[in-house]
PDB file of C-alpha atoms and ligand atoms in Angstrom:
ATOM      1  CA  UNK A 493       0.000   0.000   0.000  1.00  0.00           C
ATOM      2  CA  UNK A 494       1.235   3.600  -0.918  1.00  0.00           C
ATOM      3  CA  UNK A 495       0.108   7.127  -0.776  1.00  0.00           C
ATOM      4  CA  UNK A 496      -0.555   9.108  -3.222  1.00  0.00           C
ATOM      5  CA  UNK A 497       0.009  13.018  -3.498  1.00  0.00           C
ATOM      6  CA  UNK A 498      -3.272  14.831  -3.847  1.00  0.00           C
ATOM      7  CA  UNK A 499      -3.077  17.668  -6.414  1.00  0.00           C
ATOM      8  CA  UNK A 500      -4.118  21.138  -5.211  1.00  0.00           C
ATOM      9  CA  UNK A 501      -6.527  23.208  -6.494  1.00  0.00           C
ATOM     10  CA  UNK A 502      -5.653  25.551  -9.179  1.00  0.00           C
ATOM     11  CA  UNK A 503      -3.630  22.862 -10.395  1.00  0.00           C
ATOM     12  CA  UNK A 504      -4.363  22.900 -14.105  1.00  0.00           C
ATOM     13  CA  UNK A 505      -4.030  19.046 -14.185  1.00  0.00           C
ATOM     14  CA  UNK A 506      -7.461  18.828 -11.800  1.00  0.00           C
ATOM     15  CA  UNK A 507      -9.277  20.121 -15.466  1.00  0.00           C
ATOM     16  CA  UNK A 508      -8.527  16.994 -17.027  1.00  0.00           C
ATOM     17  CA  UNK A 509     -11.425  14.676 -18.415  1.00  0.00           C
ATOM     18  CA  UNK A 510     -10.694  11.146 -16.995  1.00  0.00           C
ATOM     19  CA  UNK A 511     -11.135   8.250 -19.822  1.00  0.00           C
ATOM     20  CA  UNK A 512     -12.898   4.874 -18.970  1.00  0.00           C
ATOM     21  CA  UNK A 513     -11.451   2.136 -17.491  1.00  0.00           C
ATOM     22  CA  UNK A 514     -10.781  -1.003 -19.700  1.00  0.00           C
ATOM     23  CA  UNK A 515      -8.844  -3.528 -17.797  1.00  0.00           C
ATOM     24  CA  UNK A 516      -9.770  -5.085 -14.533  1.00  0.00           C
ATOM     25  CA  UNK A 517      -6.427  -6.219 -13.741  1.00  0.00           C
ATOM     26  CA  UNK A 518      -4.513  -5.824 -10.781  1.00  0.00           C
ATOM     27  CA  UNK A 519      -2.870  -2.721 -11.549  1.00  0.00           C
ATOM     28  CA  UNK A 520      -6.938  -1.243 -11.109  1.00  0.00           C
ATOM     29  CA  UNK A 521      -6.629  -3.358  -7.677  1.00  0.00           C
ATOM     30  CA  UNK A 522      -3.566  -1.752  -6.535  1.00  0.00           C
ATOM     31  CA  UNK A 523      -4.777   1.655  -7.603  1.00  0.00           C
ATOM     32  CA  UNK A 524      -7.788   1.179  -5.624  1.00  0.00           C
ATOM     33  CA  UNK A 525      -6.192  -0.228  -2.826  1.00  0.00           C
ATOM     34  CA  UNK A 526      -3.563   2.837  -2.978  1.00  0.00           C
ATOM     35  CA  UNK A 527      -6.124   5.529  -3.345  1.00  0.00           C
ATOM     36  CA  UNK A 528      -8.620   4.354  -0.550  1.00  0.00           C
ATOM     37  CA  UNK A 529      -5.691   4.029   1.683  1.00  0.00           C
ATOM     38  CA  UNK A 530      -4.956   7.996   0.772  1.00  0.00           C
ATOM     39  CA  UNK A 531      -8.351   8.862   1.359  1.00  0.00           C
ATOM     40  CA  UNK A 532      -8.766   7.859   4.887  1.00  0.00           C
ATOM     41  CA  UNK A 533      -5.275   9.176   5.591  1.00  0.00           C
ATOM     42  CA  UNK A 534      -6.982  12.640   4.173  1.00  0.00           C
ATOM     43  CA  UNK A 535      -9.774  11.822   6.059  1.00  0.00           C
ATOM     44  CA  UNK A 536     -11.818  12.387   3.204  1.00  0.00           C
ATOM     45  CA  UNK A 537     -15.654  10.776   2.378  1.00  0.00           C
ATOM     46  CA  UNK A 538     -14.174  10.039  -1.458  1.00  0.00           C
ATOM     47  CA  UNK A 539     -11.925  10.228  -3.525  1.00  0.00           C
ATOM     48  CA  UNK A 540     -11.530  10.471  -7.538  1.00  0.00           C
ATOM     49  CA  UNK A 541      -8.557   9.338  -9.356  1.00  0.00           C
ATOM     50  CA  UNK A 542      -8.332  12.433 -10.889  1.00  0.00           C
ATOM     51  CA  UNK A 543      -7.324  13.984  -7.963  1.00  0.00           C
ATOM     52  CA  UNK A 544      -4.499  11.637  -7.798  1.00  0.00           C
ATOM     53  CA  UNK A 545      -3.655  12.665 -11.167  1.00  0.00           C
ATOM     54  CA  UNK A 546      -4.604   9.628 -12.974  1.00  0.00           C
ATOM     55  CA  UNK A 547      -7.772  10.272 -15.697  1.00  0.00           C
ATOM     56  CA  UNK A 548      -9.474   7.281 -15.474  1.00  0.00           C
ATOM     57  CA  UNK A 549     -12.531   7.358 -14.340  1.00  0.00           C
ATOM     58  CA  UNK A 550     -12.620   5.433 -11.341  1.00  0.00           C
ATOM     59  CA  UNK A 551     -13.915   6.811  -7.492  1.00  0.00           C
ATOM     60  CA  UNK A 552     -13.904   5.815  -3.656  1.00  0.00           C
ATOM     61  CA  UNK A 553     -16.327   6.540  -1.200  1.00  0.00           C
ATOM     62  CA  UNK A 554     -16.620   5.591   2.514  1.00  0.00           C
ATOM     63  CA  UNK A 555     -19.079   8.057   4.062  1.00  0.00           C
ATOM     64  CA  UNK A 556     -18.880   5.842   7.429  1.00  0.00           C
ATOM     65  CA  UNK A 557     -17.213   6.948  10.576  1.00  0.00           C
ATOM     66  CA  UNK A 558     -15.560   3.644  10.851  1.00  0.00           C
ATOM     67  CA  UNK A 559     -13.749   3.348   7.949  1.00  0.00           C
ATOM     68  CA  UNK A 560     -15.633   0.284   6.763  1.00  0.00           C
ATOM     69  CA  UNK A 561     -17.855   0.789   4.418  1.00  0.00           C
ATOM     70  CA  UNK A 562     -16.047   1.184   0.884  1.00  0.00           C
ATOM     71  CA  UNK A 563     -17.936   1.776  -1.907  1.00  0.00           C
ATOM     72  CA  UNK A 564     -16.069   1.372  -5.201  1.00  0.00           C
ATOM     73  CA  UNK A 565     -17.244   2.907  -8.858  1.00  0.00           C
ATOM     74  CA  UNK A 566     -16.301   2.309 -12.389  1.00  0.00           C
ATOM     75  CA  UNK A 567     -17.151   4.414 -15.092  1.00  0.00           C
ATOM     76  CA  UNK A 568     -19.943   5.328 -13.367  1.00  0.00           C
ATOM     77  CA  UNK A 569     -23.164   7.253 -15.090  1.00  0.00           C
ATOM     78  CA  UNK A 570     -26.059   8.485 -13.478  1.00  0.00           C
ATOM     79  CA  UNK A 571     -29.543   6.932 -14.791  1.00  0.00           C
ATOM     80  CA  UNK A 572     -31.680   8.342 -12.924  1.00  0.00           C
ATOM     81  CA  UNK A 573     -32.051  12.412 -10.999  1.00  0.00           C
ATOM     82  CA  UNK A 574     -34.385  13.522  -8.672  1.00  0.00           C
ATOM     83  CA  UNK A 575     -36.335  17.068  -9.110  1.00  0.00           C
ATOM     84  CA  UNK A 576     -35.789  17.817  -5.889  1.00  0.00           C
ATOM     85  CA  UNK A 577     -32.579  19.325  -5.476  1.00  0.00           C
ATOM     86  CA  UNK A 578     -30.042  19.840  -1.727  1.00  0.00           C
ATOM     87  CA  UNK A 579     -28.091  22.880  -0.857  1.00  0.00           C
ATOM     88  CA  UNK A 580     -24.825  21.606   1.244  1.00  0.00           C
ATOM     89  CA  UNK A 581     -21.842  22.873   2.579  1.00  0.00           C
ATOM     90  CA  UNK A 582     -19.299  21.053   0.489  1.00  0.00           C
ATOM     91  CA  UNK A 583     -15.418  20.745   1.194  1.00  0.00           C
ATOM     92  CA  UNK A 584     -12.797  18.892  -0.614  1.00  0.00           C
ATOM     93  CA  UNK A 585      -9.653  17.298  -0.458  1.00  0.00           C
ATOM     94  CA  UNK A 586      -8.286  19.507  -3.693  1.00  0.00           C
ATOM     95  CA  UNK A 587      -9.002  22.679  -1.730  1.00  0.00           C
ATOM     96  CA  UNK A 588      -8.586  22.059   1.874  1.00  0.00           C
ATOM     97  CA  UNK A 589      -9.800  24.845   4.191  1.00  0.00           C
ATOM     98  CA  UNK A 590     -12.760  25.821   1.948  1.00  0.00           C
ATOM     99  CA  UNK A 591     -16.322  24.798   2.626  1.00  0.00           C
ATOM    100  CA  UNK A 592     -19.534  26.223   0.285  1.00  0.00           C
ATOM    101  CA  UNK A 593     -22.230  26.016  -0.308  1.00  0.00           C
ATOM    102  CA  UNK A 594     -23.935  23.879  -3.723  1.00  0.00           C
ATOM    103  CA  UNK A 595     -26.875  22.677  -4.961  1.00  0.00           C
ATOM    104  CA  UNK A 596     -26.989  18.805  -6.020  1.00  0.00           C
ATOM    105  CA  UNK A 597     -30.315  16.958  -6.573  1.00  0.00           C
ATOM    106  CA  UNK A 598     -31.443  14.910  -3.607  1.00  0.00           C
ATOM    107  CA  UNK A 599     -31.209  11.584  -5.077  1.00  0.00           C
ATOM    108  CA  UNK A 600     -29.604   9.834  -7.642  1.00  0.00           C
ATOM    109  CA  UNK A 601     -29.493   6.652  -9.557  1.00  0.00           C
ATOM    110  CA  UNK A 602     -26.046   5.722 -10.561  1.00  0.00           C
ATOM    111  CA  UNK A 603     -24.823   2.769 -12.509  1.00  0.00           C
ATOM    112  CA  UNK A 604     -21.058   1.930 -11.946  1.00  0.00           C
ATOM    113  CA  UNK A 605     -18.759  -1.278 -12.500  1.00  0.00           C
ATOM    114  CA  UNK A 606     -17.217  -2.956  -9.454  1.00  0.00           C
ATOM    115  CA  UNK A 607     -13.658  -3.836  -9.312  1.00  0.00           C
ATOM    116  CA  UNK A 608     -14.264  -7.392 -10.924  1.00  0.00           C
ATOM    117  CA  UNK A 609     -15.630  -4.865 -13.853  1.00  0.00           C
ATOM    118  CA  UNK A 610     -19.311  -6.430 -12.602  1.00  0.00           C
ATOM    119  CA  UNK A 611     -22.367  -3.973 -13.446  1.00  0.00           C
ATOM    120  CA  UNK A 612     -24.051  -2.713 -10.808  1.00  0.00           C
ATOM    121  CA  UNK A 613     -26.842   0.372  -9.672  1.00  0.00           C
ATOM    122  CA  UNK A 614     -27.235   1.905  -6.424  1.00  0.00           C
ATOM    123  CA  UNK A 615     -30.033   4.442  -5.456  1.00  0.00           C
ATOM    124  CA  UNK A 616     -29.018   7.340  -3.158  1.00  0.00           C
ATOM    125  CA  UNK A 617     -29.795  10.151  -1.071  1.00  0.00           C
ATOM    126  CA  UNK A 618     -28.371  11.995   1.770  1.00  0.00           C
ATOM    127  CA  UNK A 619     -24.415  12.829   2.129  1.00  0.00           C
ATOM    128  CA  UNK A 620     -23.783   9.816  -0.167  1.00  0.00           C
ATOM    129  CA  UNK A 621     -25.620  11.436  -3.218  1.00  0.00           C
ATOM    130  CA  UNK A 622     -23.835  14.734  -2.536  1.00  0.00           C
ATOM    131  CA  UNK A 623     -20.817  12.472  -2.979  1.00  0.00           C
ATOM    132  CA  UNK A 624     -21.018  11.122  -5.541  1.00  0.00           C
ATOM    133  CA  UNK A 625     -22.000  13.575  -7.677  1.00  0.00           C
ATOM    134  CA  UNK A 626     -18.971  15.770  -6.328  1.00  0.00           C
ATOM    135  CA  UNK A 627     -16.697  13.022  -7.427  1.00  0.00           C
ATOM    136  CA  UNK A 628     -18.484  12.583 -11.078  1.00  0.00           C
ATOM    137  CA  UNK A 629     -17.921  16.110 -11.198  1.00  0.00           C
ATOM    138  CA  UNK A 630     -13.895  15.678 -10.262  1.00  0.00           C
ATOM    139  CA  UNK A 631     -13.543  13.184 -13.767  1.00  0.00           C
ATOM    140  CA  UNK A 632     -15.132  15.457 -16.038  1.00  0.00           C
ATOM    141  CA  UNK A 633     -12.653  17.795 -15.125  1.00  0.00           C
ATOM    142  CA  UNK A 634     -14.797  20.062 -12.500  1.00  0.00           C
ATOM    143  CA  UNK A 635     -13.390  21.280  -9.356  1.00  0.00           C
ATOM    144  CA  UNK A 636     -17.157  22.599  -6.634  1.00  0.00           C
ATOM    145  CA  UNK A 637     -15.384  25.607  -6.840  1.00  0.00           C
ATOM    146  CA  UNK A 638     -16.244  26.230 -10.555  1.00  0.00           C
ATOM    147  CA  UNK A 639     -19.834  26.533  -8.541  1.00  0.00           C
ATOM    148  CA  UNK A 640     -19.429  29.746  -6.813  1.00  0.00           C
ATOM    149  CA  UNK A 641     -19.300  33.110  -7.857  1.00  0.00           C
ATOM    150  CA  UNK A 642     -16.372  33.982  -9.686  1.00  0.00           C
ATOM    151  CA  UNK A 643     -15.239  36.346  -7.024  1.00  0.00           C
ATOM    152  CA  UNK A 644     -15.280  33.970  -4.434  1.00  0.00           C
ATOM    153  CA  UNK A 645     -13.310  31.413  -6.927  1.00  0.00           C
ATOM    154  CA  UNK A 646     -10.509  34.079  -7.725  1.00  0.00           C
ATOM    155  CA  UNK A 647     -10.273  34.559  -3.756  1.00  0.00           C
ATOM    156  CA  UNK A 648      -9.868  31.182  -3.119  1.00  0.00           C
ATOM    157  CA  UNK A 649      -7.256  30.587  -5.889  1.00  0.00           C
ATOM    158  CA  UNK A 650      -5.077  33.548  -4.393  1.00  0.00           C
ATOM    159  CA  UNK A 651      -5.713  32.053  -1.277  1.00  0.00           C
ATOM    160  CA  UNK A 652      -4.144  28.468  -2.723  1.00  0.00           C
ATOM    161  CA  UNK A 653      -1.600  30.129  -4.390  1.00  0.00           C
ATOM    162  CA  UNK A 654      -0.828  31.802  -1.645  1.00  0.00           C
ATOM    163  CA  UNK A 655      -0.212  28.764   0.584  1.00  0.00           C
ATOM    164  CA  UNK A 656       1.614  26.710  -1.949  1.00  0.00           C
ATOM    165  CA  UNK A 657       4.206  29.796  -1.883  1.00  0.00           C
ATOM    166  CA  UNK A 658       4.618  30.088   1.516  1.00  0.00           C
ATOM    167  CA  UNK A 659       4.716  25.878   1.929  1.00  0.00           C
ATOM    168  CA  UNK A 660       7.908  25.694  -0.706  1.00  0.00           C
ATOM    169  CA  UNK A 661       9.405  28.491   0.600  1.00  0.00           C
ATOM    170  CA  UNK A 662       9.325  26.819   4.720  1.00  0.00           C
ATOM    171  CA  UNK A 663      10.297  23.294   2.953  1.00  0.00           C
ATOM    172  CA  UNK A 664      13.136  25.441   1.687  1.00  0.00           C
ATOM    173  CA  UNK A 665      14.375  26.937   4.492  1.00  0.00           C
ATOM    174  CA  UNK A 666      15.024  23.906   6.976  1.00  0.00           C
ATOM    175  CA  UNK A 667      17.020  21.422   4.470  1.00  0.00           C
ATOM    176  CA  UNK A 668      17.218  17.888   5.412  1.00  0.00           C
ATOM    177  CA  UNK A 669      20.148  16.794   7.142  1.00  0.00           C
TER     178      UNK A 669
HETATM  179  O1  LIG B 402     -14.021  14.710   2.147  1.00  0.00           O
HETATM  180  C1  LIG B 402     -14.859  15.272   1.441  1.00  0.00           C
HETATM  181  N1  LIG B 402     -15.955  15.800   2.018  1.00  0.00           N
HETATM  182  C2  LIG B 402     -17.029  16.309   1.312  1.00  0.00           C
HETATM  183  C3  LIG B 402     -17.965  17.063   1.999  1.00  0.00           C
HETATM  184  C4  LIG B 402     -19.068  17.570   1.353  1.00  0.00           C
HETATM  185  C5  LIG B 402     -19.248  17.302   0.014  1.00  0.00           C
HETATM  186  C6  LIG B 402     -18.324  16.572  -0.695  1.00  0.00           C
HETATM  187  C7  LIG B 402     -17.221  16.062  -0.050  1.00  0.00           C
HETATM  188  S1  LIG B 402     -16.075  15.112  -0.933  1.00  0.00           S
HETATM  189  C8  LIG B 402     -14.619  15.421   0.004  1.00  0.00           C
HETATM  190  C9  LIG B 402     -13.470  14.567  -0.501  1.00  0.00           C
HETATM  191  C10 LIG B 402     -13.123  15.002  -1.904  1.00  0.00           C
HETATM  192  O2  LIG B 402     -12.556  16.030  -2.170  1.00  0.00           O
HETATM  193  N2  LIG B 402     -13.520  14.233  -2.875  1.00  0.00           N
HETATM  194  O3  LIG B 402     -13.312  14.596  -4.152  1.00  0.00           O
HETATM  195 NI1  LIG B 403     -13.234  16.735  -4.156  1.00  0.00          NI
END
């Protein structure tokens, strides 16, 4: 098992739009395996390989508290939308410090492929249908930033900028022995 580095919002390479998966082969199980160790080291509720920077368009979810409850999806589509849409507070791991506000719909239908590359669909509401539309979002190239204004989107990319200045610069300054 491995970590992977998480790329940072405005990182250009977070705009990519992640191709389908072909082969179910263990490489797929070790990327899996690699990016839902990442996400609960993040403490994160998903993860999309995008944000790993590889554009295939595969996701993890785990929206437990105990860490237990993966949920894995393949080239997932959504089949089915409710009218009804949610306002929540959304965060992510691309653009940590920064919680807004979006509108999803309330439910969703999505159909996905397992690890095995089996079919499935799953119906949901709640936190986990925030999710996963948050994550489709993240492999067609689309950041919940790109929601808000663009005034509060140019803050918060001075804001990143900002930080990933000021984190090179202390990494500089006290070399490794
Ligand atoms: O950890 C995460 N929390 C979260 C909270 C509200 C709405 C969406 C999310 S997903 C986010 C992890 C992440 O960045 N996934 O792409
Ligand atoms: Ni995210």
């Amino acid at each position: 098992m491995s970590l992977l580095t998480i790329l940072r919002y405005p990182d250009p390479r977070l705009h990519t739009v992640a191709k389908p998966v072909r082969n179910f082969d263990d490489r797929l199980k070790k990327l899996v395996s690699d990016m839902t160790e990442t996400m609960y080291e993040a403490a994160g509720v998903g993860l999309a390989a995008s944000q790993i920077n590889v554009h295939e368009q595969l996701i993890v979810i785990d929206i437990s508290d105990t860490h237990d409850d993966l949920l894995v999806l393949i080239n997932p589509e959504i089949i089915w939308t409710s009218p009804e849409k949610t306002v929540y507070k959304e965060g992510c791991l691309s653009v940590p410090g920064i919680y807004d506000d979006v509108e999803r719909h309330t439910q969703i239908t999505v159909r996905a492929l397992d690890v095995t590359g089996n079919s499935f669909e799953l119906k949901a509401d709640g936190l986990l249908a925030i999710c996963i539309q948050h994550e489709m979002d993240h492999l067609l190239g689309k950041v919940f930033v790109e929601y808000l204004s663009s005034l509060k989107r140019d803050r918060i990319k001075t804001k990143m900028l900002k930080e990933e200045r000021r984190a090179q610069k202390t990494s500089n300054s006290s070399p490794k022995r």
